[in-house]
PDB file of C-alpha atoms in Angstrom:
ATOM      1  CA  MET W 777     104.557 111.421 114.655  1.00  0.00           C
ATOM      2  CA  ALA W 778     102.577 113.775 116.173  1.00  0.00           C
ATOM      3  CA  ARG W 779     103.025 117.099 114.758  1.00  0.00           C
ATOM      4  CA  PRO W 780     100.529 117.716 112.227  1.00  0.00           C
ATOM      5  CA  ASP W 781     102.804 119.625 109.891  1.00  0.00           C
ATOM      6  CA  LYS W 782     105.010 116.417 109.950  1.00  0.00           C
ATOM      7  CA  ALA W 783     101.704 114.413 108.890  1.00  0.00           C
ATOM      8  CA  ALA W 784     100.745 116.866 106.281  1.00  0.00           C
ATOM      9  CA  ALA W 785     105.044 116.273 104.720  1.00  0.00           C
ATOM     10  CA  VAL W 786     104.451 112.614 104.697  1.00  0.00           C
ATOM     11  CA  ALA W 787     101.023 112.776 102.854  1.00  0.00           C
ATOM     12  CA  GLU W 788     102.634 115.116 100.383  1.00  0.00           C
ATOM     13  CA  LEU W 789     105.724 112.505  99.766  1.00  0.00           C
ATOM     14  CA  GLU W 790     103.440 109.982  99.702  1.00  0.00           C
ATOM     15  CA  ASP W 791     101.495 111.318  96.725  1.00  0.00           C
ATOM     16  CA  LYS W 792     104.007 112.098  95.101  1.00  0.00           C
ATOM     17  CA  PHE W 793     105.809 108.682  95.327  1.00  0.00           C
ATOM     18  CA  ARG W 794     102.405 107.024  93.974  1.00  0.00           C
ATOM     19  CA  SER W 795     102.084 109.892  90.985  1.00  0.00           C
ATOM     20  CA  SER W 796     105.862 108.996  90.011  1.00  0.00           C
ATOM     21  CA  ASN W 797     106.833 106.316  87.292  1.00  0.00           C
ATOM     22  CA  ALA W 798     110.493 106.791  88.856  1.00  0.00           C
ATOM     23  CA  VAL W 799     111.855 108.555  92.160  1.00  0.00           C
ATOM     24  CA  VAL W 800     116.001 109.410  92.017  1.00  0.00           C
ATOM     25  CA  LEU W 801     117.494 109.710  94.941  1.00  0.00           C
ATOM     26  CA  THR W 802     120.604 111.946  94.740  1.00  0.00           C
ATOM     27  CA  SER W 803     123.144 113.357  97.628  1.00  0.00           C
ATOM     28  CA  TYR W 804     123.513 117.166  97.344  1.00  0.00           C
ATOM     29  CA  THR W 805     125.925 117.697  99.797  1.00  0.00           C
ATOM     30  CA  GLY W 806     128.484 120.784  98.421  1.00  0.00           C
ATOM     31  CA  LEU W 807     126.250 122.354  96.165  1.00  0.00           C
ATOM     32  CA  THR W 808     125.178 125.993  96.385  1.00  0.00           C
ATOM     33  CA  VAL W 809     121.351 126.547  96.070  1.00  0.00           C
ATOM     34  CA  ALA W 810     122.329 128.500  92.598  1.00  0.00           C
ATOM     35  CA  GLN W 811     123.636 125.266  91.477  1.00  0.00           C
ATOM     36  CA  LEU W 812     120.571 123.423  93.054  1.00  0.00           C
ATOM     37  CA  LYS W 813     118.421 125.662  91.289  1.00  0.00           C
ATOM     38  CA  THR W 814     120.119 125.399  87.944  1.00  0.00           C
ATOM     39  CA  LEU W 815     119.277 121.416  88.326  1.00  0.00           C
ATOM     40  CA  ARG W 816     115.664 121.758  89.120  1.00  0.00           C
ATOM     41  CA  ARG W 817     115.549 123.864  85.691  1.00  0.00           C
ATOM     42  CA  SER W 818     117.619 121.272  83.532  1.00  0.00           C
ATOM     43  CA  LEU W 819     115.041 118.755  84.462  1.00  0.00           C
ATOM     44  CA  GLY W 820     112.229 120.795  83.169  1.00  0.00           C
ATOM     45  CA  GLU W 821     108.796 119.964  84.044  1.00  0.00           C
ATOM     46  CA  ASN W 822     108.329 116.700  84.031  1.00  0.00           C
ATOM     47  CA  ALA W 823     110.384 116.310  87.278  1.00  0.00           C
ATOM     48  CA  GLN W 824     110.526 117.735  90.659  1.00  0.00           C
ATOM     49  CA  TYR W 825     114.382 117.710  92.622  1.00  0.00           C
ATOM     50  CA  ALA W 826     113.517 118.600  96.416  1.00  0.00           C
ATOM     51  CA  VAL W 827     115.333 118.017  99.952  1.00  0.00           C
ATOM     52  CA  VAL W 828     113.766 115.945 102.136  1.00  0.00           C
ATOM     53  CA  LYS W 829     114.322 114.620 105.356  1.00  0.00           C
ATOM     54  CA  ASN W 830     115.312 110.777 105.590  1.00  0.00           C
ATOM     55  CA  THR W 831     112.958 109.914 108.527  1.00  0.00           C
ATOM     56  CA  LEU W 832     109.688 111.517 106.721  1.00  0.00           C
ATOM     57  CA  THR W 833     110.799 109.712 103.096  1.00  0.00           C
ATOM     58  CA  LYS W 834     111.132 106.408 104.283  1.00  0.00           C
ATOM     59  CA  ILE W 835     107.870 106.027 106.058  1.00  0.00           C
ATOM     60  CA  ALA W 836     106.139 108.505 102.876  1.00  0.00           C
ATOM     61  CA  ALA W 837     107.539 105.336 100.985  1.00  0.00           C
ATOM     62  CA  ASN W 838     106.831 102.473 103.143  1.00  0.00           C
ATOM     63  CA  GLN W 839     103.638 103.816 103.053  1.00  0.00           C
ATOM     64  CA  ALA W 840     103.329 104.326  99.443  1.00  0.00           C
ATOM     65  CA  GLY W 841     104.526 100.557  99.688  1.00  0.00           C
ATOM     66  CA  ILE W 842     107.987 101.109  98.398  1.00  0.00           C
ATOM     67  CA  ALA W 843     111.213  99.403 100.647  1.00  0.00           C
ATOM     68  CA  ALA W 844     113.561  99.677  98.376  1.00  0.00           C
ATOM     69  CA  LEU W 845     114.678 102.652  99.299  1.00  0.00           C
ATOM     70  CA  ASP W 846     115.548 102.036 103.135  1.00  0.00           C
ATOM     71  CA  ASP W 847     119.472 101.502 102.969  1.00  0.00           C
ATOM     72  CA  GLN W 848     119.637 104.464 100.367  1.00  0.00           C
ATOM     73  CA  LEU W 849     117.973 106.911 102.824  1.00  0.00           C
ATOM     74  CA  ALA W 850     121.255 108.166 104.807  1.00  0.00           C
ATOM     75  CA  GLY W 851     122.970 111.104 104.702  1.00  0.00           C
ATOM     76  CA  SER W 852     121.984 114.457 102.681  1.00  0.00           C
ATOM     77  CA  THR W 853     119.592 113.283 100.304  1.00  0.00           C
ATOM     78  CA  ALA W 854     117.191 114.965  97.987  1.00  0.00           C
ATOM     79  CA  VAL W 855     114.763 112.760  95.700  1.00  0.00           C
ATOM     80  CA  ALA W 856     113.974 113.708  91.771  1.00  0.00           C
ATOM     81  CA  PHE W 857     110.323 112.557  91.597  1.00  0.00           C
ATOM     82  CA  VAL W 858     109.777 111.970  87.862  1.00  0.00           C
ATOM     83  CA  THR W 859     106.219 112.320  86.260  1.00  0.00           C
ATOM     84  CA  GLY W 860     107.271 112.226  82.477  1.00  0.00           C
ATOM     85  CA  ASP W 861     110.161 110.593  80.841  1.00  0.00           C
ATOM     86  CA  PRO W 862     112.422 108.405  82.803  1.00  0.00           C
ATOM     87  CA  VAL W 863     115.447 108.573  80.518  1.00  0.00           C
ATOM     88  CA  GLU W 864     115.092 112.016  79.867  1.00  0.00           C
ATOM     89  CA  SER W 865     115.754 113.025  83.774  1.00  0.00           C
ATOM     90  CA  ALA W 866     118.179 110.231  84.191  1.00  0.00           C
ATOM     91  CA  LYS W 867     119.793 112.652  81.408  1.00  0.00           C
ATOM     92  CA  ALA W 868     119.390 115.245  82.738  1.00  0.00           C
ATOM     93  CA  LEU W 869     120.928 114.256  86.190  1.00  0.00           C
ATOM     94  CA  ARG W 870     123.586 112.320  84.558  1.00  0.00           C
ATOM     95  CA  ASP W 871     124.712 115.259  82.712  1.00  0.00           C
ATOM     96  CA  PHE W 872     124.579 117.743  85.949  1.00  0.00           C
ATOM     97  CA  ALA W 873     125.976 115.505  88.260  1.00  0.00           C
ATOM     98  CA  LYS W 874     129.366 115.457  85.168  1.00  0.00           C
ATOM     99  CA  GLU W 875     129.573 119.319  86.020  1.00  0.00           C
ATOM    100  CA  ASN W 876     129.213 119.059  89.643  1.00  0.00           C
ATOM    101  CA  PRO W 877     130.339 116.171  91.102  1.00  0.00           C
ATOM    102  CA  ASN W 878     129.065 116.971  94.830  1.00  0.00           C
ATOM    103  CA  LEU W 879     126.075 115.538  93.047  1.00  0.00           C
ATOM    104  CA  VAL W 880     126.222 111.974  94.088  1.00  0.00           C
ATOM    105  CA  ILE W 881     123.179 109.849  92.318  1.00  0.00           C
ATOM    106  CA  LYS W 882     122.660 106.840  95.301  1.00  0.00           C
ATOM    107  CA  GLY W 883     119.939 104.870  93.108  1.00  0.00           C
ATOM    108  CA  GLY W 884     116.223 104.934  93.498  1.00  0.00           C
ATOM    109  CA  VAL W 885     112.695 102.917  91.753  1.00  0.00           C
ATOM    110  CA  LEU W 886     111.709 102.732  88.871  1.00  0.00           C
ATOM    111  CA  ASP W 887     108.374 101.154  87.804  1.00  0.00           C
ATOM    112  CA  GLY W 888     108.237 100.137  91.127  1.00  0.00           C
ATOM    113  CA  LYS W 889     111.216  98.183  90.100  1.00  0.00           C
ATOM    114  CA  ALA W 890     114.416  98.814  92.797  1.00  0.00           C
ATOM    115  CA  LEU W 891     117.528 100.306  90.646  1.00  0.00           C
ATOM    116  CA  SER W 892     121.376 101.426  91.798  1.00  0.00           C
ATOM    117  CA  ALA W 893     122.692 104.738  90.844  1.00  0.00           C
ATOM    118  CA  ASP W 894     124.572 101.853  87.964  1.00  0.00           C
ATOM    119  CA  GLU W 895     121.111 101.254  86.785  1.00  0.00           C
ATOM    120  CA  PHE W 896     120.581 104.627  86.545  1.00  0.00           C
ATOM    121  CA  LYS W 897     123.426 105.690  84.666  1.00  0.00           C
ATOM    122  CA  LYS W 898     122.397 102.935  82.314  1.00  0.00           C
ATOM    123  CA  LEU W 899     118.892 104.668  82.067  1.00  0.00           C
ATOM    124  CA  ALA W 900     120.882 107.864  80.759  1.00  0.00           C
ATOM    125  CA  ASP W 901     122.466 106.104  78.525  1.00  0.00           C
ATOM    126  CA  LEU W 902     119.484 104.904  76.559  1.00  0.00           C
ATOM    127  CA  GLU W 903     117.688 106.761  73.299  1.00  0.00           C
ATOM    128  CA  SER W 904     114.653 108.988  74.044  1.00  0.00           C
ATOM    129  CA  ARG W 905     111.000 106.643  73.708  1.00  0.00           C
ATOM    130  CA  GLU W 906     110.354 108.770  70.895  1.00  0.00           C
ATOM    131  CA  VAL W 907     114.064 107.976  68.792  1.00  0.00           C
ATOM    132  CA  LEU W 908     113.158 104.317  70.059  1.00  0.00           C
ATOM    133  CA  LEU W 909     110.360 104.140  68.866  1.00  0.00           C
ATOM    134  CA  SER W 910     111.042 106.199  65.070  1.00  0.00           C
ATOM    135  CA  LYS W 911     114.231 103.319  65.027  1.00  0.00           C
ATOM    136  CA  LEU W 912     110.737 100.747  65.369  1.00  0.00           C
ATOM    137  CA  ALA W 913     109.369 102.255  62.987  1.00  0.00           C
ATOM    138  CA  GLY W 914     111.873 102.026  60.413  1.00  0.00           C
ATOM    139  CA  ALA W 915     112.680  98.176  61.000  1.00  0.00           C
ATOM    140  CA  PHE W 916     109.309  97.660  60.351  1.00  0.00           C
ATOM    141  CA  LYS W 917     109.205  99.899  57.604  1.00  0.00           C
ATOM    142  CA  GLY W 918     112.157  97.857  55.887  1.00  0.00           C
ATOM    143  CA  LYS W 919     110.928  94.496  56.569  1.00  0.00           C
ATOM    144  CA  GLN W 920     107.342  95.614  54.803  1.00  0.00           C
ATOM    145  CA  SER W 921     109.690  96.475  51.698  1.00  0.00           C
ATOM    146  CA  GLN W 922     111.879  93.335  51.659  1.00  0.00           C
ATOM    147  CA  THR W 923     108.545  91.827  51.629  1.00  0.00           C
ATOM    148  CA  ALA W 924     107.126  93.417  49.129  1.00  0.00           C
ATOM    149  CA  SER W 925     110.102  92.856  47.127  1.00  0.00           C
ATOM    150  CA  LEU W 926     110.006  89.103  47.728  1.00  0.00           C
ATOM    151  CA  LEU W 927     106.613  89.034  46.494  1.00  0.00           C
ATOM    152  CA  GLN W 928     106.945  91.240  43.644  1.00  0.00           C
ATOM    153  CA  ALA W 929     110.180  89.156  42.178  1.00  0.00           C
ATOM    154  CA  LEU W 930     108.470  86.298  41.476  1.00  0.00           C
ATOM    155  CA  PRO W 931     106.019  86.956  38.980  1.00  0.00           C
ATOM    156  CA  SER W 932     108.515  89.336  37.571  1.00  0.00           C
ATOM    157  CA  LYS W 933     111.109  86.244  37.007  1.00  0.00           C
ATOM    158  CA  PHE W 934     108.433  83.961  35.829  1.00  0.00           C
ATOM    159  CA  VAL W 935     107.619  86.483  32.727  1.00  0.00           C
ATOM    160  CA  ARG W 936     111.397  87.325  32.231  1.00  0.00           C
ATOM    161  CA  THR W 937     111.502  83.296  32.108  1.00  0.00           C
ATOM    162  CA  ALA W 938     108.660  82.933  29.553  1.00  0.00           C
ATOM    163  CA  GLU W 939     109.438  85.446  27.468  1.00  0.00           C
ATOM    164  CA  ALA W 940     112.828  84.618  27.278  1.00  0.00           C
ATOM    165  CA  LEU W 941     111.634  80.834  26.969  1.00  0.00           C
ATOM    166  CA  ARG W 942     109.177  82.329  23.488  1.00  0.00           C
ATOM    167  CA  VAL W 943     112.122  84.646  21.906  1.00  0.00           C
ATOM    168  CA  LYS W 944     114.269  80.959  22.138  1.00  0.00           C
ATOM    169  CA  LEU W 945     111.305  79.400  20.388  1.00  0.00           C
ATOM    170  CA  ALA W 946     110.629  81.900  18.185  1.00  0.00           C
ATOM    171  CA  GLU W 947     114.110  81.430  16.622  1.00  0.00           C
ATOM    172  CA  GLN W 948     113.877  77.847  16.407  1.00  0.00           C
ATOM    173  CA  GLY W 949     111.236  77.839  15.401  1.00  0.00           C
ATOM    174  CA  GLY W 950     112.263  81.170  12.855  1.00  0.00           C
ATOM    175  CA  ALA W 951     115.310  78.848  11.911  1.00  0.00           C
ATOM    176  CA  GLU W 952     114.148  75.237  10.635  1.00  0.00           C
TER     177      GLU W 952
END
């Protein structure tokens, strides 16, 4: 790699690989420039979508310590570098692919682990991080309420039983 422009491109890609939470490889053959622009917009601020050269991407990924992408880097390839919530980006890619069948998700990497296209589709089916955290908080609150009710029930039941016993003894004492 004698050309400085290619060395700079590899260095830039390597930096993107290192700073991304997830990387998704797609095939974009048949998409128009306008469709690619729409896709970039739908990914939002937490992801960058770039058409890349396979050889330069392979070199950059290997230098970043990611060897799992070598088999998927064939044919026309574009990469989504996700720095934010990977679920949101996976949903955006899935939704766009439904509307535009020319976009094919090849696979990628999530937090250093290789994922297939099917695994990314499963990731897209997850609820957002905020929804999952709120469900978790609701479950914790529900368990706390159950525990509080249980702890209140014992003394309350004791008081009701003692009162019933007092009333019964009073009735028996007054009848004699």
